[in-house]
Amino acid sequence: MAKGEYLGEFEHVVLLTVLRLGDGAYGAMVRAEIERVTDRSPAIGAVHATLERLERKGLVSSWIGKPTAERGGKAKRHFKVEADGVSALKTAQKTL
């Protein structure tokens, strides 16, 4: 594999978390699940940056949900793992 094609540790954790949460996972939910499962407290900015990087790599896709009153009319950006993301996780498992 070429440089940049391997998953970094945090990318791996975020991708596994989105897969675990299923379609519709969003940044704050991913962060909370990582904290619950790993006992790590990642910054929300690190989670969002990693999700964006995974999307640029084609491993996840995203869409904007409907605005909600509890978020002051703001909409959530939801994520799902794509087939290439599953393939990247399988490759990472074999490599590790």
Short mmCIF file of N, CA, C and O in Angstrom, two decimals:
data_model
loop_
_atom_site.label_atom_id
_atom_site.label_comp_id
_atom_site.label_asym_id
_atom_site.label_seq_id
_atom_site.Cartn_x
_atom_site.Cartn_y
_atom_site.Cartn_z
N MET A 1 0.83 -1.19 0.00
CA MET A 1 0.00 0.00 0.00
C MET A 1 0.87 1.25 0.00
O MET A 1 1.92 1.27 0.62
N ALA A 2 0.39 2.26 -0.66
CA ALA A 2 1.11 3.53 -0.71
C ALA A 2 0.93 4.29 0.59
O ALA A 2 -0.01 4.05 1.35
N LYS A 3 1.85 5.23 0.81
CA LYS A 3 1.75 6.07 2.01
C LYS A 3 0.39 6.78 2.04
O LYS A 3 -0.08 7.27 1.02
N GLY A 4 -0.25 6.80 3.20
CA GLY A 4 -1.53 7.44 3.34
C GLY A 4 -2.72 6.51 3.14
O GLY A 4 -3.85 6.89 3.37
N GLU A 5 -2.45 5.29 2.67
CA GLU A 5 -3.53 4.34 2.45
C GLU A 5 -3.83 3.51 3.70
O GLU A 5 -4.90 2.93 3.80
N TYR A 6 -2.88 3.46 4.62
CA TYR A 6 -3.12 2.74 5.87
C TYR A 6 -3.98 3.59 6.79
O TYR A 6 -3.92 4.81 6.75
N LEU A 7 -4.74 2.92 7.64
CA LEU A 7 -5.51 3.64 8.64
C LEU A 7 -4.61 3.97 9.82
O LEU A 7 -3.90 3.10 10.33
N GLY A 8 -4.67 5.21 10.27
CA GLY A 8 -4.00 5.57 11.50
C GLY A 8 -4.80 5.02 12.67
O GLY A 8 -5.96 4.61 12.51
N GLU A 9 -4.21 5.00 13.86
CA GLU A 9 -4.89 4.43 15.03
C GLU A 9 -6.24 5.09 15.29
O GLU A 9 -7.26 4.41 15.46
N PHE A 10 -6.26 6.42 15.30
CA PHE A 10 -7.52 7.10 15.62
C PHE A 10 -8.51 6.95 14.47
O PHE A 10 -9.71 6.81 14.70
N GLU A 11 -8.03 6.96 13.23
CA GLU A 11 -8.92 6.72 12.09
C GLU A 11 -9.59 5.35 12.24
O GLU A 11 -10.78 5.20 12.00
N HIS A 12 -8.80 4.37 12.64
CA HIS A 12 -9.30 3.01 12.84
C HIS A 12 -10.40 3.00 13.91
O HIS A 12 -11.47 2.42 13.71
N VAL A 13 -10.14 3.65 15.02
CA VAL A 13 -11.11 3.71 16.12
C VAL A 13 -12.39 4.41 15.66
O VAL A 13 -13.50 3.93 15.92
N VAL A 14 -12.27 5.53 14.97
CA VAL A 14 -13.44 6.28 14.51
C VAL A 14 -14.23 5.46 13.50
O VAL A 14 -15.46 5.36 13.59
N LEU A 15 -13.55 4.82 12.56
CA LEU A 15 -14.23 4.02 11.55
C LEU A 15 -14.97 2.84 12.19
O LEU A 15 -16.13 2.56 11.86
N LEU A 16 -14.32 2.17 13.12
CA LEU A 16 -14.99 1.07 13.84
C LEU A 16 -16.20 1.57 14.63
O LEU A 16 -17.23 0.90 14.69
N THR A 17 -16.08 2.76 15.19
CA THR A 17 -17.18 3.32 15.98
C THR A 17 -18.38 3.65 15.09
O THR A 17 -19.52 3.35 15.45
N VAL A 18 -18.13 4.25 13.94
CA VAL A 18 -19.22 4.55 13.01
C VAL A 18 -19.88 3.24 12.56
O VAL A 18 -21.11 3.14 12.51
N LEU A 19 -19.08 2.23 12.30
CA LEU A 19 -19.62 0.93 11.91
C LEU A 19 -20.48 0.36 13.03
O LEU A 19 -21.58 -0.14 12.80
N ARG A 20 -20.01 0.45 14.25
CA ARG A 20 -20.75 -0.06 15.42
C ARG A 20 -22.08 0.69 15.60
O ARG A 20 -23.11 0.08 15.89
N LEU A 21 -22.06 2.00 15.42
CA LEU A 21 -23.25 2.81 15.64
C LEU A 21 -24.26 2.69 14.49
O LEU A 21 -25.44 2.96 14.68
N GLY A 22 -23.78 2.33 13.32
CA GLY A 22 -24.67 2.17 12.18
C GLY A 22 -24.89 3.48 11.44
O GLY A 22 -24.39 4.54 11.82
N ASP A 23 -25.67 3.37 10.36
CA ASP A 23 -25.98 4.54 9.54
C ASP A 23 -26.62 5.62 10.40
O ASP A 23 -27.47 5.35 11.22
N GLY A 24 -26.17 6.83 10.19
CA GLY A 24 -26.76 7.93 10.94
C GLY A 24 -25.94 8.37 12.13
O GLY A 24 -26.36 9.24 12.88
N ALA A 25 -24.78 7.76 12.34
CA ALA A 25 -23.91 8.21 13.43
C ALA A 25 -23.50 9.65 13.15
O ALA A 25 -23.33 10.04 11.99
N TYR A 26 -23.35 10.44 14.18
CA TYR A 26 -22.90 11.83 14.02
C TYR A 26 -21.78 12.11 15.02
O TYR A 26 -21.55 11.32 15.94
N GLY A 27 -21.07 13.21 14.82
CA GLY A 27 -19.86 13.51 15.56
C GLY A 27 -19.94 13.33 17.06
O GLY A 27 -19.12 12.63 17.67
N ALA A 28 -20.92 13.96 17.71
CA ALA A 28 -21.02 13.88 19.17
C ALA A 28 -21.31 12.45 19.63
O ALA A 28 -20.80 12.01 20.67
N MET A 29 -22.11 11.73 18.86
CA MET A 29 -22.42 10.35 19.20
C MET A 29 -21.16 9.47 19.07
O MET A 29 -20.90 8.62 19.92
N VAL A 30 -20.39 9.71 18.02
CA VAL A 30 -19.13 8.96 17.82
C VAL A 30 -18.18 9.24 18.97
O VAL A 30 -17.59 8.32 19.54
N ARG A 31 -18.05 10.52 19.33
CA ARG A 31 -17.16 10.88 20.44
C ARG A 31 -17.58 10.20 21.74
O ARG A 31 -16.76 9.64 22.46
N ALA A 32 -18.87 10.22 22.05
CA ALA A 32 -19.38 9.62 23.29
C ALA A 32 -19.15 8.11 23.30
O ALA A 32 -18.79 7.54 24.34
N GLU A 33 -19.33 7.46 22.16
CA GLU A 33 -19.14 6.01 22.09
C GLU A 33 -17.66 5.65 22.24
O GLU A 33 -17.31 4.68 22.91
N ILE A 34 -16.78 6.45 21.64
CA ILE A 34 -15.34 6.22 21.80
C ILE A 34 -14.97 6.34 23.27
O ILE A 34 -14.24 5.51 23.81
N GLU A 35 -15.48 7.37 23.92
CA GLU A 35 -15.19 7.59 25.34
C GLU A 35 -15.72 6.42 26.18
O GLU A 35 -15.03 5.91 27.06
N ARG A 36 -16.93 5.96 25.88
CA ARG A 36 -17.54 4.86 26.64
C ARG A 36 -16.74 3.55 26.48
O ARG A 36 -16.47 2.86 27.45
N VAL A 37 -16.35 3.26 25.26
CA VAL A 37 -15.72 1.96 24.97
C VAL A 37 -14.23 1.96 25.32
O VAL A 37 -13.72 0.97 25.83
N THR A 38 -13.53 3.06 25.04
CA THR A 38 -12.07 3.06 25.21
C THR A 38 -11.58 3.77 26.46
O THR A 38 -10.41 3.69 26.78
N ASP A 39 -12.47 4.51 27.13
CA ASP A 39 -12.10 5.33 28.29
C ASP A 39 -11.14 6.45 27.89
O ASP A 39 -10.41 6.96 28.72
N ARG A 40 -11.14 6.82 26.61
CA ARG A 40 -10.40 7.97 26.11
C ARG A 40 -11.39 9.09 25.90
O ARG A 40 -12.55 8.85 25.59
N SER A 41 -10.97 10.32 26.06
CA SER A 41 -11.84 11.49 25.85
C SER A 41 -11.32 12.33 24.70
O SER A 41 -10.68 13.36 24.91
N PRO A 42 -11.61 11.91 23.46
CA PRO A 42 -11.09 12.70 22.33
C PRO A 42 -11.82 14.03 22.21
O PRO A 42 -12.99 14.16 22.57
N ALA A 43 -11.13 15.01 21.72
CA ALA A 43 -11.75 16.31 21.46
C ALA A 43 -12.72 16.16 20.30
O ALA A 43 -12.46 15.42 19.35
N ILE A 44 -13.84 16.85 20.37
CA ILE A 44 -14.85 16.77 19.31
C ILE A 44 -14.25 17.23 17.98
O ILE A 44 -14.57 16.68 16.92
N GLY A 45 -13.35 18.20 18.02
CA GLY A 45 -12.69 18.67 16.80
C GLY A 45 -11.85 17.57 16.15
O GLY A 45 -11.80 17.47 14.92
N ALA A 46 -11.21 16.75 16.97
CA ALA A 46 -10.41 15.64 16.44
C ALA A 46 -11.31 14.61 15.78
O ALA A 46 -10.98 14.05 14.73
N VAL A 47 -12.47 14.38 16.37
CA VAL A 47 -13.44 13.42 15.79
C VAL A 47 -13.93 13.96 14.45
O VAL A 47 -13.93 13.23 13.45
N HIS A 48 -14.33 15.23 14.41
CA HIS A 48 -14.83 15.82 13.16
C HIS A 48 -13.76 15.84 12.08
O HIS A 48 -14.03 15.51 10.92
N ALA A 49 -12.54 16.19 12.43
CA ALA A 49 -11.44 16.22 11.46
C ALA A 49 -11.18 14.83 10.90
O ALA A 49 -10.95 14.66 9.69
N THR A 50 -11.25 13.83 11.76
CA THR A 50 -11.01 12.45 11.33
C THR A 50 -12.15 11.97 10.43
O THR A 50 -11.91 11.32 9.40
N LEU A 51 -13.39 12.29 10.79
CA LEU A 51 -14.53 11.93 9.94
C LEU A 51 -14.40 12.57 8.56
O LEU A 51 -14.65 11.92 7.54
N GLU A 52 -14.00 13.82 8.51
CA GLU A 52 -13.81 14.51 7.23
C GLU A 52 -12.70 13.85 6.42
O GLU A 52 -12.83 13.68 5.20
N ARG A 53 -11.60 13.49 7.07
CA ARG A 53 -10.49 12.82 6.38
C ARG A 53 -10.93 11.46 5.84
O ARG A 53 -10.63 11.09 4.70
N LEU A 54 -11.69 10.71 6.64
CA LEU A 54 -12.20 9.41 6.19
C LEU A 54 -13.15 9.58 5.01
O LEU A 54 -13.17 8.75 4.09
N GLU A 55 -13.90 10.67 5.01
CA GLU A 55 -14.80 10.93 3.88
C GLU A 55 -14.01 11.28 2.63
O GLU A 55 -14.33 10.80 1.53
N ARG A 56 -12.96 12.07 2.76
CA ARG A 56 -12.12 12.39 1.60
C ARG A 56 -11.49 11.14 1.02
O ARG A 56 -11.28 11.04 -0.18
N LYS A 57 -11.18 10.17 1.87
CA LYS A 57 -10.60 8.90 1.43
C LYS A 57 -11.65 7.96 0.83
O LYS A 57 -11.31 6.91 0.31
N GLY A 58 -12.93 8.32 0.95
CA GLY A 58 -14.01 7.50 0.41
C GLY A 58 -14.41 6.35 1.31
O GLY A 58 -15.11 5.43 0.87
N LEU A 59 -14.01 6.39 2.58
CA LEU A 59 -14.29 5.30 3.50
C LEU A 59 -15.62 5.48 4.23
O LEU A 59 -16.21 4.51 4.69
N VAL A 60 -16.06 6.72 4.36
CA VAL A 60 -17.38 7.03 4.91
C VAL A 60 -18.05 8.05 3.99
O VAL A 60 -17.39 8.71 3.19
N SER A 61 -19.36 8.15 4.11
CA SER A 61 -20.09 9.21 3.42
C SER A 61 -20.93 9.92 4.46
O SER A 61 -21.15 9.40 5.55
N SER A 62 -21.38 11.12 4.10
CA SER A 62 -22.18 11.89 5.07
C SER A 62 -23.34 12.58 4.38
O SER A 62 -23.37 12.72 3.15
N TRP A 63 -24.29 12.97 5.19
CA TRP A 63 -25.43 13.75 4.73
C TRP A 63 -25.92 14.60 5.90
O TRP A 63 -25.64 14.28 7.05
N ILE A 64 -26.61 15.66 5.57
CA ILE A 64 -27.14 16.56 6.59
C ILE A 64 -28.58 16.15 6.90
O ILE A 64 -29.40 16.02 6.00
N GLY A 65 -28.86 15.95 8.18
CA GLY A 65 -30.20 15.58 8.62
C GLY A 65 -31.08 16.82 8.73
O GLY A 65 -30.69 17.93 8.36
N LYS A 66 -32.25 16.62 9.25
CA LYS A 66 -33.20 17.72 9.42
C LYS A 66 -32.82 18.54 10.66
O LYS A 66 -32.35 17.99 11.64
N PRO A 67 -33.06 19.83 10.60
CA PRO A 67 -32.81 20.67 11.78
C PRO A 67 -33.70 20.23 12.95
O PRO A 67 -34.82 19.77 12.74
N THR A 68 -33.17 20.33 14.15
CA THR A 68 -33.94 19.94 15.33
C THR A 68 -34.03 21.11 16.31
O THR A 68 -33.10 21.90 16.43
N ALA A 69 -35.15 21.17 17.01
CA ALA A 69 -35.37 22.26 17.97
C ALA A 69 -34.36 22.21 19.11
O ALA A 69 -33.88 23.25 19.57
N GLU A 70 -34.02 21.00 19.59
CA GLU A 70 -33.09 20.90 20.72
C GLU A 70 -31.69 21.37 20.37
O GLU A 70 -30.87 21.63 21.24
N ARG A 71 -31.40 21.49 19.07
CA ARG A 71 -30.10 22.00 18.64
C ARG A 71 -30.22 23.44 18.13
O ARG A 71 -29.37 23.91 17.38
N GLY A 72 -31.30 24.11 18.51
CA GLY A 72 -31.49 25.50 18.10
C GLY A 72 -31.73 25.65 16.60
O GLY A 72 -31.33 26.64 16.01
N GLY A 73 -32.32 24.64 16.00
CA GLY A 73 -32.60 24.68 14.58
C GLY A 73 -31.46 24.22 13.70
O GLY A 73 -31.53 24.29 12.47
N LYS A 74 -30.37 23.76 14.31
CA LYS A 74 -29.22 23.27 13.54
C LYS A 74 -29.43 21.80 13.19
O LYS A 74 -30.00 21.04 13.95
N ALA A 75 -28.92 21.41 12.05
CA ALA A 75 -29.01 20.03 11.60
C ALA A 75 -27.72 19.27 11.94
O ALA A 75 -26.65 19.87 12.05
N LYS A 76 -27.84 17.96 12.10
CA LYS A 76 -26.67 17.11 12.35
C LYS A 76 -26.14 16.56 11.04
O LYS A 76 -26.89 16.30 10.10
N ARG A 77 -24.83 16.38 10.99
CA ARG A 77 -24.20 15.73 9.84
C ARG A 77 -24.01 14.26 10.22
O ARG A 77 -23.30 13.94 11.16
N HIS A 78 -24.67 13.39 9.49
CA HIS A 78 -24.65 11.96 9.77
C HIS A 78 -23.63 11.25 8.87
O HIS A 78 -23.38 11.70 7.75
N PHE A 79 -23.09 10.14 9.37
CA PHE A 79 -22.08 9.38 8.64
C PHE A 79 -22.44 7.91 8.57
O PHE A 79 -23.11 7.38 9.46
N LYS A 80 -21.98 7.27 7.49
CA LYS A 80 -22.09 5.82 7.38
C LYS A 80 -20.82 5.29 6.73
O LYS A 80 -20.16 5.99 5.95
N VAL A 81 -20.47 4.06 7.05
CA VAL A 81 -19.28 3.42 6.49
C VAL A 81 -19.64 2.88 5.11
O VAL A 81 -20.66 2.24 4.92
N GLU A 82 -18.78 3.16 4.15
CA GLU A 82 -18.95 2.67 2.78
C GLU A 82 -18.21 1.35 2.61
O GLU A 82 -17.44 0.94 3.48
N ALA A 83 -18.42 0.69 1.48
CA ALA A 83 -17.78 -0.60 1.20
C ALA A 83 -16.25 -0.49 1.28
O ALA A 83 -15.59 -1.39 1.82
N ASP A 84 -15.68 0.61 0.79
CA ASP A 84 -14.23 0.80 0.89
C ASP A 84 -13.77 0.92 2.33
O ASP A 84 -12.65 0.53 2.67
N GLY A 85 -14.63 1.44 3.20
CA GLY A 85 -14.30 1.53 4.63
C GLY A 85 -14.25 0.16 5.27
O GLY A 85 -13.35 -0.14 6.06
N VAL A 86 -15.20 -0.69 4.91
CA VAL A 86 -15.20 -2.07 5.42
C VAL A 86 -13.96 -2.79 4.92
O VAL A 86 -13.29 -3.50 5.68
N SER A 87 -13.63 -2.59 3.65
CA SER A 87 -12.43 -3.20 3.08
C SER A 87 -11.16 -2.72 3.79
O SER A 87 -10.26 -3.51 4.09
N ALA A 88 -11.10 -1.42 4.09
CA ALA A 88 -9.94 -0.86 4.80
C ALA A 88 -9.81 -1.47 6.19
O ALA A 88 -8.71 -1.76 6.66
N LEU A 89 -10.94 -1.70 6.86
CA LEU A 89 -10.91 -2.33 8.19
C LEU A 89 -10.43 -3.77 8.10
O LEU A 89 -9.64 -4.22 8.95
N LYS A 90 -10.87 -4.49 7.09
CA LYS A 90 -10.42 -5.88 6.89
C LYS A 90 -8.94 -5.93 6.61
O LYS A 90 -8.21 -6.78 7.14
N THR A 91 -8.45 -5.01 5.77
CA THR A 91 -7.02 -4.94 5.46
C THR A 91 -6.22 -4.61 6.71
O THR A 91 -5.17 -5.22 6.97
N ALA A 92 -6.72 -3.67 7.50
CA ALA A 92 -6.03 -3.29 8.74
C ALA A 92 -5.96 -4.48 9.70
O ALA A 92 -4.93 -4.72 10.34
N GLN A 93 -7.05 -5.24 9.78
CA GLN A 93 -7.06 -6.41 10.68
C GLN A 93 -6.02 -7.44 10.22
O GLN A 93 -5.30 -7.99 11.04
N LYS A 94 -5.95 -7.68 8.92
CA LYS A 94 -4.96 -8.64 8.40
C LYS A 94 -3.54 -8.14 8.66
O LYS A 94 -2.67 -8.91 9.03
N THR A 95 -3.33 -6.84 8.45
CA THR A 95 -2.01 -6.25 8.64
C THR A 95 -1.57 -6.32 10.09
O THR A 95 -0.43 -6.66 10.39
N LEU A 96 -2.50 -6.03 11.00
CA LEU A 96 -2.17 -6.04 12.43
C LEU A 96 -1.99 -7.45 12.92
O LEU A 96 -1.24 -7.75 13.80
#
